Every structure is written in C-alpha cells, then in structure tokens.
Amino acid sequence: MMKSESRLDMELVGFRALKELKEGDIVFPGFGIPMEVIPQHIPSELGVTLVSENGVIGYGPIIMEEAGWEPEAVIAGGYPVIIPPGASFISEHDVFIALTGKHRIDIAFLGAFQVSEKGDIANWMATKRGVACLGGAMNIALGAKRLVVLMHHNEKDGKLRIVKECSEPITAKGVVSLIMTDLAVIRVTKNGLILEEIAPGVSVEQVQDCTEPNLIVSDDLRVMEF
Amino acid sequence: MFNKIYKTTIEALADIKDGATIMLGGFAGGQGAPYNLIDSLIERGVKNLTVIANNHLPINDLAREKQVKKALICFEGPATYDPRYRFLEDAHRNGEVEVEVMGFGVLTWRIQAWGSGVAGFYTRVGVDTLLAKGKEERIFDGEKYIFERALGADFALIKAYKSDTKGNLLYRKAARNINPTMAMGANTVIVEVDDIVEVGELDPETIVTPSIFVDRIVKAKTKRTVIKLKS
C-alpha cells in the first residue's frame, strides 16, 4: 500500500492544474479542489475568464474572510467571490449554452469518483449514500474542449478509481483528456492511458499498483512541477 | 385599474390547491430563492405538490412538512450529509417522495421548451448514463441524442431584485440564476422582490423579465441571506 507521506497535498495538484491554462482561456473550475485553488492563484497576465454554473462570468478570487461579501455575489456552492471589472451575470439557462455547446469553454476541471481508461467519468451519484448530486456535471463534461479531472488517485481503503470500466454511475462517456492525482499525471488517449508525470518521491510501480488499467509509461516521463 | 401587487405572500398564493405543480427559483447555495413565498406556501399547508427546483434547498422545508409528492431537481442533497438540509433526501429514501433528477442545463431548457410551446428537444447530455433510461434515443450526424420533454408548471414562485408596478423585473447578481427561465415556464408567475418602484423608473434597456411574463408581485418582508455551503 502506498505510503501516505509520498502523496501530494491536493492543493499542490491544483497548482499543477494551473499550468494547463493558456492565455485568454475561458475556464470552468468545478467543485472541490479546482474551485478552491484555481480562482485564487491564476496569474493575472493570462487574461483568463472564469465561468460559474449559476451564471457568474469573469469572477475573481474566493473571499475567505467572514465579512466583506454580499449574499448575491457568490458562485455555485455558495462561495462568495470578488467581482472584478469586466464581469457579468446571466441566467442559468444562458450559462449552460456556454457550458454545453463545446464552442466556448476551453478547459474544465472536475472532480470524480472514477475515470475509465476510455475517458468515461463518474462523478454525480454518491452510491454509498444513494444521493444524486448532478448539478451541471453532465453538461460541462460534454461541453468543454478539454476536460481535466483532479482527484485522489484511489480511496483511503485502497479502492481503485482509475479503472477499466466505471462501476459508479457515469456522467459522460469518453470525455476526459487528462487525469491529475496526488500521485501522477495521466493522459487519456485512443491507445490507452499514458503516464506522463509522477509526484516527487513516487515510482512508476507504485502508481501502477494503484491503477487498474495498464499504464503506458511516456518516453518523456517527468516529475510533477508546481 | 388592474393591479398585480399583493400586500402579503399568503394572499398571492391563495389559489394554490393540493396537487399543484410549482416551480421554485434559486440555486444550490441558497441565493435567489423566494423564501417568503415558500414560507407562506408551507403556512397554507397545501399537500401532494409536484415541486420543480434546481436543488434541494427551496424544497427542504416543504419536504419536512410532508407537503411534497414529487420533486424534479438537479441536486438532491449536499455532497456531505447535513442534518439541517436532509429532509428531501430522507423522504426520497423512505419512499415518501418520488424524485426525478436531471442536469442544470437540461432543467432550464426543458422549461424553456414548455414556454416556447415545443414538445421537447434532443440532447447529448445524459446519453449512455442512467438518465437515458426510458428516453427515446436518436442518431443525428452519427452521434447519439436522447429526447427530453418540455416541462412547465401551474405556478412559478420566483425571486427578483426589483419590480416596477407593471411587473418588469431586474435581478441581482447571482440571485438571477433560474428565475428568468421559470418566469417563462408557468401559467401563473408570482415574484417576490426586495423593492417595488414606479413605472418609468427602470431603464427599458436593463429589464431582464418583461411585465408580460409576470402575474403577481409581492414585496419580501424578510431577507434571508444565502446559505454558505463551505466554511
């Protein structure tokens, strides 16, 4: 079993995710680590625009203090945010046109319960509790030009999350391009999963032990940088 | 002189009967829900309601009071179980409430379809997932799509920021969310606002929901702040 000290803090994985952003990108950071890290740390010179499911376009960092925020200036999940110049508000109906049509969102970051070797993502039904937390996941998973999953590589009890076929209810099929975990960065391709980066102090064998499908090790294997 | 303004939320809801289908505005996180109208709906005690909302929060108290028969929603409960907001998911688990789940985007487009008078639409959202079960599947340009039916209601209870006396509406920031769509998705649209102003005070260029979509206007008595889901 993987030593927990070798695993990255998920916040660091969020910083690695930031490196995927290109100048002018229109970005959707989903619940959890993406939303908690990305808005706070985007380099301002990139000129990136953040989009929230509840209809806030161009929002800024999340406000951590207890005071100084207004009830209506919040993104999905109720996180209060700074509304910088250039931001706007639209209805949920309209924001989902932007989020689903694959014409506007350059990159989306979502959490997941499982990802399959074909790029299927399962992230909406917590089957242990039997509760549907669907939100915009099915739309966003289809509508992003690039979909990056940020998640723990496997469950604390060892249960695998990168699998041959998802056993948890699927959100969308064949949509994930990149998986970033507390152990590795893995690219999803037609030919299989390519291990491109490993966390500092982690070996290829250790990553393969926690991954169900066979990993193709990249010729250009690197250590994750933040 | 025709007057859309009601003095109290309970008067505005007087004709809602048992078994009605009601839409509730607001987003997961609590912003933009018509809490005064919801409180009066609970006070009225109408039962066997079919309630449409994009998340469990506006329905939570109605479920606690056992007034809900069916809920059409996108979010049944918070990601981590919270005893304060558990009533809908508990009622679902106990078989007391029937729950139909769909994505945020699909919900708003189903409402728009009803408003537009179209039967529905074909979408790739939900294809090959549990939600495709029982839905017609069709291929367009080699891609699978599933058919989603239009969805409307007898009443839409929505929240806006300001209304003029005619019913032209402005919204405030993220409290807008699904409210403008629901304003076009029901036979009787009842809006709760922070402020009612005279006709002519709202710049026509800024009006988001025109008066033709609004039937009843009530000024909110209490302002409930948004529920922050994450500390």
Tab-separated table of N, CA and C in Angstrom, chain A residues 117 125 135 143 169:
chain	number	residue	atom	x	y	z
A	117	GLU	N	-10.388	3.884	-18.500
A	117	GLU	CA	-9.271	4.029	-19.437
A	117	GLU	C	-9.718	4.594	-20.774
A	125	MET	N	-23.206	10.504	-8.685
A	125	MET	CA	-24.043	9.778	-7.749
A	125	MET	C	-23.167	9.136	-6.690
A	135	GLY	N	-26.139	18.465	-10.618
A	135	GLY	CA	-25.736	19.812	-10.998
A	135	GLY	C	-25.478	19.899	-12.484
A	143	GLY	N	-19.269	19.604	-22.731
A	143	GLY	CA	-19.145	20.882	-23.423
A	143	GLY	C	-17.763	21.511	-23.403
A	169	PRO	N	-22.148	5.263	-11.336
A	169	PRO	CA	-22.935	5.815	-12.453
A	169	PRO	C	-22.171	6.867	-13.257
